[in-house]
CSV table of C-alpha atoms in Angstrom, one decimal:
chain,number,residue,atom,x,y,z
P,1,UNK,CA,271.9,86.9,125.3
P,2,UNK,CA,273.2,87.4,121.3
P,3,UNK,CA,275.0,89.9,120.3
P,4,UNK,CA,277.6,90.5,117.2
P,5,UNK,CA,280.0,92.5,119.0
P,6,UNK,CA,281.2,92.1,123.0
P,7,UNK,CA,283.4,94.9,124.1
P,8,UNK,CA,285.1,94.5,127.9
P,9,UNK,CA,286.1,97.9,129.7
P,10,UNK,CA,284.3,100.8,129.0
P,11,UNK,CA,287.1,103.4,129.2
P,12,UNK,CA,288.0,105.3,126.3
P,13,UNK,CA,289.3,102.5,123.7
P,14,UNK,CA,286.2,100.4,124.4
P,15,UNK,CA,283.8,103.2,124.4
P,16,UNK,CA,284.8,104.2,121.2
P,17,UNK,CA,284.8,101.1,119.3
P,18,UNK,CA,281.4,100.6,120.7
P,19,UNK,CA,280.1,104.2,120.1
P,20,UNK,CA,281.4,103.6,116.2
P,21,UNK,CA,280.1,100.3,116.0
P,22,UNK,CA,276.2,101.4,117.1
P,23,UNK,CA,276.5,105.0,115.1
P,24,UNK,CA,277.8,103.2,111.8
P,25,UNK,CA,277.5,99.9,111.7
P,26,UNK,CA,274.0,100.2,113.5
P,27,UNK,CA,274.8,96.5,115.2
P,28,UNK,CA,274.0,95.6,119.2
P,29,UNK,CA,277.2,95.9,120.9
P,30,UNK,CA,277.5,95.0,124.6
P,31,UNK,CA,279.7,97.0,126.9
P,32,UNK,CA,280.8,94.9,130.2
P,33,UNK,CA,282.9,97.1,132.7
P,34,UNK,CA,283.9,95.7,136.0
P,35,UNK,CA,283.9,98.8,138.0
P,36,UNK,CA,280.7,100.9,138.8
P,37,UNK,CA,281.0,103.3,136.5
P,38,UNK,CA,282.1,104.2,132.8
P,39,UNK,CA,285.3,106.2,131.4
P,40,UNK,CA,288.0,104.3,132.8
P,41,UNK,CA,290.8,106.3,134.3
P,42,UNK,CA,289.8,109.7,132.7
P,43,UNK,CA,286.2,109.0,135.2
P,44,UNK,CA,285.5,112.8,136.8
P,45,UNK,CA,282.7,113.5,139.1
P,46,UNK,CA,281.5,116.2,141.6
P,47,UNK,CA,282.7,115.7,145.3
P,48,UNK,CA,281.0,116.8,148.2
P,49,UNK,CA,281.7,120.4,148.1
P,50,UNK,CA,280.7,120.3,144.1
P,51,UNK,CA,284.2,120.7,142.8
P,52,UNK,CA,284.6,118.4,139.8
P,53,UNK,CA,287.3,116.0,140.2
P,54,UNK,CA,289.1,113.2,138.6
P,55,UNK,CA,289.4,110.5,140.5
P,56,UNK,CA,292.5,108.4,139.2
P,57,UNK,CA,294.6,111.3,138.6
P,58,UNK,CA,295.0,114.5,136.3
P,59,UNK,CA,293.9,114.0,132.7
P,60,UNK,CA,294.1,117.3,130.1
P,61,UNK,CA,293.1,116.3,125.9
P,62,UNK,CA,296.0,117.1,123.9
P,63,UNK,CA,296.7,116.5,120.5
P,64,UNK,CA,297.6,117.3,116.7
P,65,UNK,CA,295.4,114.5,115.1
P,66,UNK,CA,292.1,116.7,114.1
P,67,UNK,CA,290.3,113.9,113.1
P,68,UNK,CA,290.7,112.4,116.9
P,69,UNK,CA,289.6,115.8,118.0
P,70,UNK,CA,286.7,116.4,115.7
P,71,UNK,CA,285.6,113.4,116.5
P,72,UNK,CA,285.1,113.8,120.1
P,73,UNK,CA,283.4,117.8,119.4
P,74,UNK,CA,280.5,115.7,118.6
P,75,UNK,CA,280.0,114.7,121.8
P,76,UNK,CA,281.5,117.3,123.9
P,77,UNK,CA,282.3,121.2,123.8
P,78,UNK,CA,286.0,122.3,125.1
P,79,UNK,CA,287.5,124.3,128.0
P,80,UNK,CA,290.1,125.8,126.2
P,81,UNK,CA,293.0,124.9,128.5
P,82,UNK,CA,297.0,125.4,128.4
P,83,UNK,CA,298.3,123.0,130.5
P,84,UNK,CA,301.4,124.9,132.6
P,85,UNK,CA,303.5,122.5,135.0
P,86,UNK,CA,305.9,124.1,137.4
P,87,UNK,CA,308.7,121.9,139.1
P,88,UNK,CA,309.5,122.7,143.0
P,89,UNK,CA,313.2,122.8,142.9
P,90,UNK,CA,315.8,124.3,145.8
P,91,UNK,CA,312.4,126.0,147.4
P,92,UNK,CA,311.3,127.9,144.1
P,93,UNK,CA,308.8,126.6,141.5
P,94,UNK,CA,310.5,126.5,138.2
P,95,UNK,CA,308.8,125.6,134.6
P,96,UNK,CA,308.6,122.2,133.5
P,97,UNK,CA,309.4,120.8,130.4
P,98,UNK,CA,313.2,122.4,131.1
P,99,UNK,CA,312.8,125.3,128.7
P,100,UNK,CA,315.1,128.3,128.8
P,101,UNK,CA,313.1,129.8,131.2
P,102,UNK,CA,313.7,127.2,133.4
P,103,UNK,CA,317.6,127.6,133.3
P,104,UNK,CA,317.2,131.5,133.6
P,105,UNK,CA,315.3,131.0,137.0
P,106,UNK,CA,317.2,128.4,138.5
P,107,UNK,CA,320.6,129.6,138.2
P,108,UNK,CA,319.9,133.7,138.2
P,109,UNK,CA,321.3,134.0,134.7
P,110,UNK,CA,319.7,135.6,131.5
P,111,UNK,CA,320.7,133.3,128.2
P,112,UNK,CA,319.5,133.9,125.2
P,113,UNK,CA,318.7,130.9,123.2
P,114,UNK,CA,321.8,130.7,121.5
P,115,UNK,CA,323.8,130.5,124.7
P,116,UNK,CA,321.8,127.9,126.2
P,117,UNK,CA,323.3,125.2,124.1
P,118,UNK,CA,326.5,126.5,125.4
P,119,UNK,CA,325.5,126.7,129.1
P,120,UNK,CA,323.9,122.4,128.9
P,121,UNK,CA,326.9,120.9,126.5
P,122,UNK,CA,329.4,122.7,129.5
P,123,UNK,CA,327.7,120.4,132.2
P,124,UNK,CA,327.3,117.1,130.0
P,125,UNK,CA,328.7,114.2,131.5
P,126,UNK,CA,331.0,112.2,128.8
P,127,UNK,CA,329.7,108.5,129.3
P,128,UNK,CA,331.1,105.8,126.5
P,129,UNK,CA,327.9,103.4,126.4
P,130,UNK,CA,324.9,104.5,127.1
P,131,UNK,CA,322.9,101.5,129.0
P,132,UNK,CA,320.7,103.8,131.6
P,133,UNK,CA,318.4,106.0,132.2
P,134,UNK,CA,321.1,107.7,134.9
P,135,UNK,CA,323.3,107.6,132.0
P,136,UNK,CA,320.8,109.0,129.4
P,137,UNK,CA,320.4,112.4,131.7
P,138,UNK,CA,323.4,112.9,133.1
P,139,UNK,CA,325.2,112.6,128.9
P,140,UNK,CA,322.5,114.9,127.9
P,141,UNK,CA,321.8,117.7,131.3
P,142,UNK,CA,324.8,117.2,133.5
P,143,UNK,CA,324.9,115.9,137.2
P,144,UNK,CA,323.1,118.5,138.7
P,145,UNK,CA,319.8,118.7,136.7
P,146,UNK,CA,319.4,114.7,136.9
P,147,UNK,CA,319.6,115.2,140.5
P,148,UNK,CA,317.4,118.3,140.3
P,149,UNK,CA,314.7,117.0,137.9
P,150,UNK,CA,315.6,113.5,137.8
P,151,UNK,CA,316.5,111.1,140.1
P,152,UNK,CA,314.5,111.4,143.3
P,153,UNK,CA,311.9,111.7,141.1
P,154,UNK,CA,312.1,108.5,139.3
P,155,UNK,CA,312.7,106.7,142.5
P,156,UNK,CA,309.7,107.8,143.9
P,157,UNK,CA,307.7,107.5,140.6
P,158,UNK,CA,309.3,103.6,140.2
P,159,UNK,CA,310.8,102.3,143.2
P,160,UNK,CA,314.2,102.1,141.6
P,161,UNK,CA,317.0,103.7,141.4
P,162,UNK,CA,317.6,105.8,137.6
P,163,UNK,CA,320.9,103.3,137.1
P,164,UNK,CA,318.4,100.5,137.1
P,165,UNK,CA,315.9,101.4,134.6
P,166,UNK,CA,316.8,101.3,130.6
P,167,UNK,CA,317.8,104.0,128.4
P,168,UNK,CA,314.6,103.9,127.2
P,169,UNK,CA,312.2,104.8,130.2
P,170,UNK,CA,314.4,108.3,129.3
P,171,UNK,CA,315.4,108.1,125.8
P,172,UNK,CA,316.1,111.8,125.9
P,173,UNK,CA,315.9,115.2,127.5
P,174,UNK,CA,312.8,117.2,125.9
P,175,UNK,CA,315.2,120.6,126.1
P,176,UNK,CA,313.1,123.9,124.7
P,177,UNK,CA,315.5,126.8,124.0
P,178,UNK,CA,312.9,128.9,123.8
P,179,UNK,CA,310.5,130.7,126.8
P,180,UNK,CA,307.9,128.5,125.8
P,181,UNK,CA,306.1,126.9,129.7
P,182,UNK,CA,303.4,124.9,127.9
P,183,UNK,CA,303.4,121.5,128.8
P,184,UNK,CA,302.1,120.5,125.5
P,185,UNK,CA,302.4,122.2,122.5
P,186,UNK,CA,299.7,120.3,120.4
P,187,UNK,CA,297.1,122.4,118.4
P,188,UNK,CA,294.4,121.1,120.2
P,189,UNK,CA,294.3,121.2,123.8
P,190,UNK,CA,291.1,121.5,126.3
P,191,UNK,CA,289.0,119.9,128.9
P,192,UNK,CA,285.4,119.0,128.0
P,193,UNK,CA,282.6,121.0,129.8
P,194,UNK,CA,281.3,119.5,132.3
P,195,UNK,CA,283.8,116.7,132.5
P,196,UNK,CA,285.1,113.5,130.8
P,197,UNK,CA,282.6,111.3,132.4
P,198,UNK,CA,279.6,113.4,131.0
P,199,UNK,CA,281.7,112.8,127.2
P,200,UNK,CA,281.8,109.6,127.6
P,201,UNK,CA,277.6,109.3,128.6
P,202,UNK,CA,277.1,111.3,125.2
P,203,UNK,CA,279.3,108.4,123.0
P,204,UNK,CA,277.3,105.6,124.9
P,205,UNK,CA,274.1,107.5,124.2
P,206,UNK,CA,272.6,105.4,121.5
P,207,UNK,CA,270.0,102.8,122.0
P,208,UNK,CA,272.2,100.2,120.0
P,209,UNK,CA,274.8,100.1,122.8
P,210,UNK,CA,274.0,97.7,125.8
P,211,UNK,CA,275.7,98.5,129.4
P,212,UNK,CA,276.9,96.4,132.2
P,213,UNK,CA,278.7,97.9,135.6
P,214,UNK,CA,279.7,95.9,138.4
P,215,UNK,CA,280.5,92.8,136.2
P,216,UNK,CA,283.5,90.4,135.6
P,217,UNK,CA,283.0,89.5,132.3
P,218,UNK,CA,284.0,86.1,132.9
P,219,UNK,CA,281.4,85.7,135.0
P,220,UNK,CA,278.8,85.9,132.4
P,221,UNK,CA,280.6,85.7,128.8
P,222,UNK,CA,279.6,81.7,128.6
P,223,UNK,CA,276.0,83.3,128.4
P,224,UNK,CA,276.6,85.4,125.8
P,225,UNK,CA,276.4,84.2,122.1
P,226,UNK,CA,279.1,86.8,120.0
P,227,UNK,CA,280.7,87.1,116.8
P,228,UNK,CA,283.6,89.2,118.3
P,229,UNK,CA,285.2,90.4,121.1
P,230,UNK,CA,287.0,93.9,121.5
P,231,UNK,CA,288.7,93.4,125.1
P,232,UNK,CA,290.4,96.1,126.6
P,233,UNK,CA,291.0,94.2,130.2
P,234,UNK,CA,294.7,93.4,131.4
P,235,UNK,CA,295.8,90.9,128.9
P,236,UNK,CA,297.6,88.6,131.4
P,237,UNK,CA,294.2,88.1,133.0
P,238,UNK,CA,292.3,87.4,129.9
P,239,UNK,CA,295.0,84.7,130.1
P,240,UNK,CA,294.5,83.8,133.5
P,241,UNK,CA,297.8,84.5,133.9
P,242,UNK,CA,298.9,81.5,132.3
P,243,UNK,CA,303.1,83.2,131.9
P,244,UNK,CA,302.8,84.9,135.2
P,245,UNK,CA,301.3,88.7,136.5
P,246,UNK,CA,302.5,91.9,134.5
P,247,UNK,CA,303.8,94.0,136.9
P,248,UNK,CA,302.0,97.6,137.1
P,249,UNK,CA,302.7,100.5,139.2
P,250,UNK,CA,300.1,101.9,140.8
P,251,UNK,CA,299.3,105.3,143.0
P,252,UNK,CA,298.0,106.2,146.1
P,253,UNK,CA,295.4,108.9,145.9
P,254,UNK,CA,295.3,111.6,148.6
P,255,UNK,CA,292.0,114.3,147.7
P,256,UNK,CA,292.0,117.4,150.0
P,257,UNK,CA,289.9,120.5,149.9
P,258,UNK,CA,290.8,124.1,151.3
P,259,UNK,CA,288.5,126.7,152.1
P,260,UNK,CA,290.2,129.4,149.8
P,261,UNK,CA,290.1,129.4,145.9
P,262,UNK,CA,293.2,129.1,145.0
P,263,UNK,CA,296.4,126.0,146.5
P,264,UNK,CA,298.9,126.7,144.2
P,265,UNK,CA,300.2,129.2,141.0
P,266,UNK,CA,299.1,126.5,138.6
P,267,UNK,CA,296.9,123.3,137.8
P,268,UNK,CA,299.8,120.8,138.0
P,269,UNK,CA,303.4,121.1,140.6
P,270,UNK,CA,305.4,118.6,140.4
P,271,UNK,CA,307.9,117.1,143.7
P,272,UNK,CA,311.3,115.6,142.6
P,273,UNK,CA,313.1,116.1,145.6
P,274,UNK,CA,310.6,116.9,148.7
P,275,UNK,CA,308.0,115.0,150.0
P,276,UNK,CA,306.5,111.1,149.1
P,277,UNK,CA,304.0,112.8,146.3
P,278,UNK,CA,305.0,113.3,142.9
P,279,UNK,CA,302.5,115.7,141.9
P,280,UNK,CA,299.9,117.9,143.6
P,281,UNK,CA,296.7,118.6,140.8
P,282,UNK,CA,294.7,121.8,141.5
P,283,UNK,CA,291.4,120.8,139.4
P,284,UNK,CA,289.4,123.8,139.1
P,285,UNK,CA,292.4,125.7,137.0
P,286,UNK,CA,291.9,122.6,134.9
P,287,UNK,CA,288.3,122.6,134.4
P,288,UNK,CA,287.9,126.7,134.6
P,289,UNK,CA,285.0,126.0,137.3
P,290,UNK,CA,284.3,128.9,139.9
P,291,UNK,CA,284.4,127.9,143.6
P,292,UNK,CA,284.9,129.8,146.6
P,293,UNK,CA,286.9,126.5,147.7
P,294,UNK,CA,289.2,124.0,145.8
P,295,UNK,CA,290.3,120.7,146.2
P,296,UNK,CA,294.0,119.3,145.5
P,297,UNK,CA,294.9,115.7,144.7
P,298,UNK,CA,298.7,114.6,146.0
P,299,UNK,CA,299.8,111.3,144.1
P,300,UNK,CA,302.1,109.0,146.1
P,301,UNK,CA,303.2,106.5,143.2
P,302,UNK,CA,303.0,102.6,145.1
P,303,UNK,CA,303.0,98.9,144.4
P,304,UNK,CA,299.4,98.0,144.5
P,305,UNK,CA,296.8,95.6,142.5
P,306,UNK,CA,295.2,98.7,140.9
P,307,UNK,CA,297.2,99.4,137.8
P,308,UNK,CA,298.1,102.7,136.0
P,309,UNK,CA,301.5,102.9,135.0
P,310,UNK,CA,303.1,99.9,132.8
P,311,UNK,CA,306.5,98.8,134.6
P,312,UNK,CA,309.2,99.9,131.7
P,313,UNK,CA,312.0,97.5,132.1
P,314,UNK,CA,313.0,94.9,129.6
P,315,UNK,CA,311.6,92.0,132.2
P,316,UNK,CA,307.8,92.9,132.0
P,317,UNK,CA,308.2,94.2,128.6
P,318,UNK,CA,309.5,90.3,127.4
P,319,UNK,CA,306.5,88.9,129.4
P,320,UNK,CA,304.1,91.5,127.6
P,321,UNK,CA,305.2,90.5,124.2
P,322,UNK,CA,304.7,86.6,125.4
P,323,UNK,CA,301.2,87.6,126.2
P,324,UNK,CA,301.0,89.2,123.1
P,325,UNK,CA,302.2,86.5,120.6
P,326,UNK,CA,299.3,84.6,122.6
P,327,UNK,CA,297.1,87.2,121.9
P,328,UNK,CA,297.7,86.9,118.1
P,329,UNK,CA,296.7,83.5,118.1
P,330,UNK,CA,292.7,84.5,119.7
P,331,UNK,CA,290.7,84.1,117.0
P,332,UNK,CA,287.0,86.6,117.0
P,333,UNK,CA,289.2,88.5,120.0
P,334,UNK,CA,290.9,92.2,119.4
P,335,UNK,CA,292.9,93.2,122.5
P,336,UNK,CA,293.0,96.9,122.2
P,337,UNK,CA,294.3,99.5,124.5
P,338,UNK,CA,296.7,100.6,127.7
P,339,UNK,CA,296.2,96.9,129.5
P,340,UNK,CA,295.5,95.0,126.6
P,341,UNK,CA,298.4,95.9,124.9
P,342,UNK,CA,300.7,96.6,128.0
P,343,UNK,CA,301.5,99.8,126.4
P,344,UNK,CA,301.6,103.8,127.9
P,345,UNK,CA,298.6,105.5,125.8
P,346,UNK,CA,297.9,109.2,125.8
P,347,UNK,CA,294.2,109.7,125.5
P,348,UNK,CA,294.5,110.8,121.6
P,349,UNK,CA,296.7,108.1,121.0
P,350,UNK,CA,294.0,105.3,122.3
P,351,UNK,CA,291.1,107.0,120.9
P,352,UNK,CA,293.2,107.2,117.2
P,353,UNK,CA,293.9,103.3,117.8
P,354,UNK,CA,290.1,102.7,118.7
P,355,UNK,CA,289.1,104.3,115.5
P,356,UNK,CA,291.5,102.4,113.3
P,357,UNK,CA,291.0,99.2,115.0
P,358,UNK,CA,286.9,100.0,113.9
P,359,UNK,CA,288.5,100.6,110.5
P,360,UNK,CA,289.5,96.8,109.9
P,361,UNK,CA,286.4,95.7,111.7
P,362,UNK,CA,284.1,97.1,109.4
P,363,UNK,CA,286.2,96.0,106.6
């Protein structure tokens, strides 16, 4: 087999770089994904009871970058969507990001934004280095929302304990003084009709793009004659993990469906201090479909091979950049995206880097 361009993983990164290679370069480009189907992580499809689901956890577009979200109106039309998060705290669902609201309702008080400064700097712990992430929240909210919001939440969501992760996992406390419960307050926020997945068929809808599921690309890249590669895989395993594995966290998923319409006041609840699951997602609040039942996903965050979360501590972050400085040195290869990179993407933020990364391939 020829072709000019080989891109491995068709999830968002590589399906864009391949969508922009067959639309405007009008080249062959071969996609190679190992698992059965395309779109990565944002893959969505209809379960038994026809709700429409995502199956590695909730995903909602979000973004100010309206060239990223033009782009993808070509291939999609939007759900507009506002995505609301509520926090289960002391038996009571609360608004999350902590917003003046949130204050109001969990300690029966009615600030005004001005006396909400007041209220956080009188609960600030003084700490005279900050080296933590137990000391970022407790010099910024006090002992009682890290506890709250905080702390049993990170353990669960990482395995370690707050004092053991650096400042920079939580470099700061997003704090709204004003009543706004949006999760996101980009300008452009929405769920495609009829789901990701469907998208991401429309991008790879052109006769110039070649497609292969179920397939290790080292398996079959000696047979392939290329010019260059965009990989997207786990860069320590395009190394054969030559320095050692990158450490990932992963989730167990837990789907359950209830024969009523609605589970819960909104799409996304979030679990700091109850239970082994993080979050519970509600779907069809996300997607605006109509069902006389609804299915629920609980996450339980674990150590497992699957990775979805890269581990932020200076450790695996030195390895990363080891792999990287490897990377560098690959010449016809581009290593592009969450694994590739060993980097936390939103979905605008790898779809903006896929487009710029075609920028200086077309060059």
């Amino acid at each position: 087999m020829k072709f000019k361009y080989v891109v491995v993983g068709a999830g968002l990164a590589g399906i864009t770089v391949a969508e922009r290679i067959a639309t405007q370069l009008n080249e062959e480009v071969l996609v190679i994904e190992k698992r059965n189907h395309i779109a990565g992580n944002v893959y969505d499809e209809y379960n038994d009871d026809g709700i429409l689901v995502q199956m590695y956890g909730p995903h909602t577009f979000h973004t100010n970058d309206k060239e990223v979200f033009d782009y993808l109106c070509q291939y999609c039309k939007w759900h507009e969507y506002q995505h609301r998060v509520l926090s289960y705290v002391n038996g009571n669902f609360v608004p999350m990001p902590i917003s003046l609201e949130t204050i109001n309702q969990l300690y029966n008080l009615n600030l005004s934004e001005f006396e909400m400064d007041d209220f956080i700097e009188s609960r600030k712990v003084k700490i005279e280095e900050i080296k933590t992430s137990e000391d970022v929240v407790l010099s910024q909210g006090g002992q009682d929302i890290y506890e709250k919001f905080f702390k049993y939440f990170t353990i669960k969501q990482w395995g370690v304990d707050p004092s053991e992760l650096d400042k920079s996992v939580i470099s700061r406390i997003p704090f709204r003084k004003n009543r706004d419960t949006r999760y996101f307050t980009d300008q452009y926020q929405g769920n495609p009709y009829g789901g990701f997945t469907k998208m991401c068929k429309n991008m790879l809808n052109h006769q110039k793009i070649k497609l292969m599921l179920n397939t290790d690309y080292k398996e079959v890249i000696d047979d392939i004659e290329y010019e260059k590669m965009i990989y997207t895989g786990p860069i320590d395993y395009y190394f054969d993990y030559k320095l050692g594995k990158l450490k990932y966290r992963s989730i167990k998923f837990i789907f359950e469906t209830y024969d009523c319409e609605s589970y819960q006041p909104v799409a996304s609840t979030r679990w700091p201090m109850d239970y082994d699951y993080t979050r519970i997602t509600e779907f069809k609040k996300m997607t605006g479909q109509k069902h006389d039942k609804t299915t629920i996903l609980k996450e339980i965050p674990c150590d497992g091979e699957e990775p979805f979360y890269t581990f932020p501590t200076a450790e695996w972050k030195d390895l990363a950049q080891q792999y990287r400085d490897l990377a560098s040195k690959e010449k016809n290869v581009i290593f592009l995206g969450r694994l590739a990179e060993y980097k936390y993407y939103d979905m605008d933020d790898v779809i903006r880097r896929a487009l710029d990364i075609f920028e200086e391939i077309k060059v």
